[in-house]
Coordinates of C-alpha atoms in Angstrom, one line a residue:
M1 CA 231.6 283.2 106.6
S2 CA 228.8 283.8 109.0
F3 CA 228.0 287.1 110.5
P4 CA 226.4 287.8 113.9
K5 CA 222.7 288.5 113.8
T6 CA 221.7 292.1 114.3
S7 CA 218.7 292.8 116.4
R8 CA 215.7 294.6 114.8
L9 CA 216.0 297.4 117.3
A10 CA 219.7 298.0 116.6
T11 CA 219.1 298.4 112.8
R12 CA 216.6 301.2 113.3
G13 CA 217.8 304.7 112.9
P14 CA 217.7 307.3 115.7
A15 CA 214.7 308.9 114.1
T16 CA 212.7 305.7 114.5
L17 CA 213.6 305.1 118.1
R18 CA 210.6 306.9 119.4
W19 CA 207.3 306.2 121.2
D20 CA 205.4 304.1 118.6
G21 CA 202.2 304.6 120.5
A22 CA 202.3 308.3 119.7
G23 CA 200.1 307.5 116.6
T24 CA 197.1 306.8 118.9
G25 CA 197.1 310.3 120.3
F26 CA 194.6 311.3 117.6
L27 CA 192.3 308.5 118.7
F28 CA 192.5 309.8 122.3
V29 CA 191.5 313.2 121.1
L30 CA 188.6 311.8 119.1
A31 CA 187.4 309.7 122.1
T32 CA 187.6 312.7 124.4
L33 CA 185.6 314.9 121.9
A34 CA 183.1 312.0 121.5
C35 CA 182.5 312.1 125.3
M36 CA 182.0 315.8 125.3
V37 CA 179.6 315.8 122.4
S38 CA 177.7 312.9 123.9
L39 CA 177.4 314.7 127.2
V40 CA 175.9 317.8 125.5
A41 CA 173.5 315.5 123.5
T42 CA 172.5 313.7 126.7
Y43 CA 171.7 316.9 128.5
Y44 CA 169.8 318.4 125.5
F45 CA 167.6 315.3 124.8
F46 CA 166.9 314.2 128.4
V47 CA 166.6 317.6 130.0
R48 CA 165.5 320.0 127.3
T49 CA 163.0 317.9 125.3
T50 CA 159.6 316.6 126.3
T51 CA 160.3 313.0 125.0
G52 CA 163.6 312.8 126.8
Q53 CA 162.1 314.2 130.1
Y54 CA 159.2 311.7 129.9
I55 CA 161.5 308.7 129.4
D56 CA 163.9 309.7 132.1
E57 CA 161.3 310.7 134.6
S58 CA 159.2 307.5 133.9
A59 CA 162.2 305.3 134.7
L60 CA 162.7 307.2 138.0
V61 CA 159.0 306.8 138.9
E62 CA 158.9 303.1 138.0
A63 CA 162.0 302.5 140.2
A64 CA 159.6 302.9 143.2
T65 CA 158.1 299.5 142.3
I66 CA 161.5 297.8 142.8
N67 CA 161.6 297.4 146.6
G68 CA 162.5 294.7 149.1
P69 CA 166.0 293.1 149.2
A70 CA 167.2 294.9 146.1
E71 CA 166.3 298.3 147.4
R72 CA 167.8 297.7 150.8
A73 CA 171.0 296.2 149.3
S74 CA 171.4 299.2 147.0
T75 CA 170.9 301.6 149.8
K76 CA 173.6 300.1 151.9
F77 CA 175.9 300.0 148.9
L78 CA 175.3 303.7 148.2
D79 CA 175.9 304.5 151.8
W80 CA 179.3 302.8 151.7
L81 CA 180.1 303.8 148.1
P82 CA 182.3 306.8 148.9
V83 CA 184.4 304.8 151.4
I84 CA 184.6 301.8 149.1
S85 CA 185.6 303.9 146.1
L86 CA 188.3 305.8 147.9
A87 CA 189.6 302.8 149.7
I88 CA 189.9 300.7 146.5
A89 CA 191.6 303.5 144.6
A90 CA 193.9 304.4 147.5
V91 CA 195.1 300.9 148.2
V92 CA 195.8 300.0 144.5
V93 CA 197.3 303.3 143.6
V94 CA 199.5 303.5 146.6
F95 CA 200.6 299.9 146.3
V96 CA 201.5 300.3 142.6
T97 CA 203.2 303.6 143.2
V98 CA 205.4 302.3 146.0
M99 CA 206.1 298.9 144.6
R100 CA 206.6 300.0 140.9
R101 CA 207.8 303.6 141.4
R102 CA 205.1 305.0 139.2
W103 CA 205.0 308.4 140.9
K104 CA 204.1 310.5 137.9
S105 CA 201.4 308.2 136.7
A106 CA 199.9 308.0 140.1
G107 CA 199.9 311.8 140.4
I108 CA 198.2 312.2 137.1
A109 CA 195.6 309.6 137.9
V110 CA 194.7 311.1 141.3
A111 CA 194.6 314.6 139.9
A112 CA 192.3 313.4 137.1
C113 CA 190.1 311.7 139.6
V114 CA 189.7 314.8 141.6
A115 CA 189.2 316.9 138.4
A116 CA 186.4 314.6 137.3
N117 CA 184.5 314.9 140.6
L118 CA 185.0 318.7 140.6
A119 CA 183.8 318.9 137.0
T120 CA 180.6 317.0 137.9
Q121 CA 179.8 319.4 140.8
V122 CA 180.5 322.5 138.6
L123 CA 178.3 321.1 135.7
K124 CA 175.5 320.3 138.2
D125 CA 175.5 323.9 139.3
W126 CA 176.2 325.4 135.8
F127 CA 173.5 323.5 133.9
P128 CA 170.2 325.4 134.2
N129 CA 167.2 323.8 136.0
R130 CA 165.0 321.5 134.1
P131 CA 162.5 323.5 132.0
F132 CA 158.8 322.6 132.2
R133 CA 157.9 320.5 129.2
G134 CA 154.5 319.2 130.4
V135 CA 156.2 316.4 132.4
Q136 CA 155.6 316.5 136.2
T137 CA 159.1 316.4 137.7
I138 CA 161.4 318.1 140.1
D139 CA 162.9 321.0 138.2
L140 CA 166.2 321.1 140.1
N141 CA 169.1 319.9 137.9
S142 CA 170.6 316.5 139.1
L143 CA 172.8 315.8 136.1
P144 CA 175.5 314.4 136.3
S145 CA 175.4 311.9 139.2
G146 CA 178.0 312.6 141.8
H147 CA 178.0 309.1 143.3
T148 CA 178.5 307.5 139.9
T149 CA 181.3 310.0 139.1
L150 CA 183.0 309.0 142.3
A151 CA 182.8 305.3 141.5
A152 CA 183.7 305.6 137.9
S153 CA 186.6 307.9 138.4
A154 CA 188.1 305.7 141.2
A155 CA 187.9 302.7 138.9
A156 CA 189.5 304.7 136.1
A157 CA 192.3 305.8 138.3
V158 CA 193.1 302.2 139.1
F159 CA 192.9 301.4 135.4
L160 CA 195.5 304.0 134.5
V161 CA 198.2 303.0 137.0
V162 CA 198.1 299.2 136.5
S163 CA 200.3 297.6 133.8
P164 CA 198.9 296.6 130.4
R165 CA 198.6 292.9 131.4
W166 CA 196.2 293.9 134.2
R167 CA 194.1 296.5 132.4
P168 CA 191.5 294.2 130.8
L169 CA 190.7 292.7 134.2
A170 CA 190.8 296.2 135.9
G171 CA 188.5 297.6 133.2
F172 CA 185.9 294.9 133.6
L173 CA 185.8 295.0 137.4
G174 CA 185.9 298.8 137.4
G175 CA 183.2 299.1 134.8
T176 CA 181.0 296.6 136.7
F177 CA 181.6 298.6 139.9
A178 CA 180.6 301.9 138.2
V179 CA 177.6 300.3 136.6
A180 CA 176.4 298.9 139.9
A181 CA 176.8 302.3 141.5
G182 CA 174.8 304.0 138.7
V183 CA 172.0 301.4 138.8
S184 CA 171.8 301.7 142.6
T185 CA 171.2 305.4 142.4
L186 CA 168.2 304.7 140.0
I187 CA 166.8 302.0 142.2
N188 CA 166.9 304.3 145.2
Q189 CA 165.4 307.1 143.1
W190 CA 168.4 309.3 143.7
H191 CA 169.1 309.9 140.1
R192 CA 167.6 309.5 136.6
P193 CA 169.3 307.3 134.0
A194 CA 170.6 310.3 132.1
D195 CA 172.3 311.6 135.2
V196 CA 174.3 308.4 135.4
V197 CA 175.1 308.4 131.7
A198 CA 176.3 311.9 132.0
A199 CA 178.6 311.0 134.9
F200 CA 180.2 308.2 132.8
L201 CA 180.8 310.7 130.0
V202 CA 182.3 313.3 132.3
V203 CA 184.7 310.7 133.7
G204 CA 185.6 309.7 130.1
A205 CA 186.3 313.3 129.0
V206 CA 188.6 313.9 131.9
M207 CA 190.3 310.5 132.3
L208 CA 191.1 310.0 128.6
P209 CA 193.6 312.9 128.4
A210 CA 195.0 311.8 131.7
G211 CA 195.5 308.3 130.3
W212 CA 197.4 309.7 127.3
L213 CA 199.7 311.5 129.7
V214 CA 200.2 308.3 131.7
L215 CA 201.2 306.5 128.5
R216 CA 203.6 309.3 127.6
T217 CA 205.3 309.5 131.0
G218 CA 205.3 305.8 131.6
K219 CA 206.9 304.5 128.4
R220 CA 209.0 301.9 130.1
W221 CA 206.2 300.0 131.8
N222 CA 203.3 300.6 129.4
V223 CA 204.5 297.8 127.2
P224 CA 203.5 294.1 126.8
D225 CA 205.8 292.1 129.1
G226 CA 206.4 289.4 126.5
R227 CA 205.5 286.6 128.9
G228 CA 202.6 285.3 126.8
D229 CA 199.0 285.3 127.7
H230 CA 198.1 286.1 131.3
W231 CA 194.7 285.4 132.9
A232 CA 194.3 289.1 133.7
S233 CA 194.8 290.1 130.1
S234 CA 192.5 287.4 128.7
R235 CA 190.0 288.4 126.0
L236 CA 187.4 287.0 128.3
W237 CA 187.1 290.2 130.2
L238 CA 186.5 292.3 127.1
S239 CA 184.1 289.7 125.8
L240 CA 182.1 289.8 129.1
S241 CA 181.8 293.6 128.9
T242 CA 180.7 293.3 125.3
L243 CA 178.1 290.6 126.1
A244 CA 176.7 292.6 129.0
G245 CA 176.3 295.6 126.7
V246 CA 174.6 293.5 124.0
A247 CA 172.3 291.8 126.5
A248 CA 171.3 295.3 127.9
A249 CA 170.6 296.5 124.4
A250 CA 168.3 293.6 123.8
V251 CA 166.4 294.3 127.1
A252 CA 166.1 298.0 126.1
V253 CA 164.7 297.1 122.7
Y254 CA 162.2 294.6 124.2
S255 CA 161.1 297.1 126.9
L256 CA 160.6 300.1 124.6
T257 CA 159.0 298.0 121.9
G258 CA 156.4 296.8 124.3
I259 CA 155.6 300.4 125.1
A260 CA 155.5 301.6 121.5
T261 CA 153.3 298.7 120.3
G262 CA 151.0 298.9 123.2
L263 CA 151.5 295.2 124.0
G264 CA 152.2 296.0 127.7
K265 CA 149.3 298.6 127.7
E266 CA 150.4 301.0 130.5
S267 CA 154.0 300.5 131.4
T268 CA 154.8 299.4 135.0
T269 CA 158.5 298.7 134.8
N270 CA 159.3 299.0 131.1
Y271 CA 160.8 302.4 131.4
F272 CA 162.8 301.4 134.4
W273 CA 164.4 298.4 132.7
A274 CA 165.1 300.6 129.6
G275 CA 166.8 303.1 131.9
V276 CA 168.8 300.3 133.6
S277 CA 169.8 299.1 130.1
L278 CA 170.9 302.6 129.1
I279 CA 173.2 302.7 132.1
V280 CA 174.6 299.3 131.5
I281 CA 175.2 299.9 127.8
T282 CA 177.0 303.2 128.4
G283 CA 179.1 301.8 131.3
Y284 CA 180.3 298.8 129.5
L285 CA 180.7 300.5 126.1
T286 CA 183.1 303.0 127.7
T287 CA 184.9 300.0 129.3
V288 CA 185.3 298.2 126.0
A289 CA 186.5 301.4 124.2
A290 CA 189.0 302.3 126.9
T291 CA 190.4 298.7 127.1
W292 CA 190.8 298.5 123.4
L293 CA 192.3 302.0 123.0
F294 CA 194.9 301.4 125.8
G295 CA 195.6 297.9 124.5
L296 CA 196.2 299.3 121.0
S297 CA 198.6 302.0 122.4
A298 CA 200.6 299.4 124.3
R299 CA 201.0 297.1 121.3
R300 CA 202.1 300.0 119.1
R301 CA 204.9 301.1 121.3
Q302 CA 208.5 299.7 121.7
S303 CA 210.3 299.6 125.0
P304 CA 213.1 302.2 124.9

């Protein structure tokens, strides 16, 4: 006698029919704390110490040597950055909200985006001015970067509201957009590299808890769709972010080694490229971490 097959879901007891991704909540807490600690460390080293001030200020000064088409293009990009950031976030969030009925998730993402930008402005006023450490620099505090926060938080809001199959692509494109904004502020001498890094960390510290809430409130759609590999969820996007970070690390090592060994004598652009590398590394590292963490949460959950 043959018996009908019982599905795996049906054999599970009521106690096990829960959100399987709940186990990643601890990882979200660790990631948020890591952003906060890194923010404090960034401020202390690059603002409160002589070495950090010198590296940061040297990158800003050497940015003046980057002129011509690159500077003009970055200036136009920064002029349009607020409009571009808000337009992209608004279009995607509204489209997803209306078409997919993700009202709670959209509300959380928008609120977190606003909170990240408010936090940046509060921190910029709250952090004391740069103390004199023998480095000639403007003493007014410019950390974190407001333009970078706006770009990164808008990209993060889009990342939160899209489904798991689209998040790897959204992460790579959003990370690239945020990195481009940060590098542009350095090229135009609006911000030092540490200002940009701090902005990434502020966005991470605010958007990660928001992302956890999105996962909790959007259990039905934060699951793999079971349709197989999709081009937007390809590992290619995570690989590109990783490769960009590794390449930037190589550039940073080469630039700083040339200064330390005296091979380049007096630096002309070494500190600038090291600063750009620091921005790229931080931007893409946070992209890889977020994509991996949200992907892990989606894989560990079961559709109710």
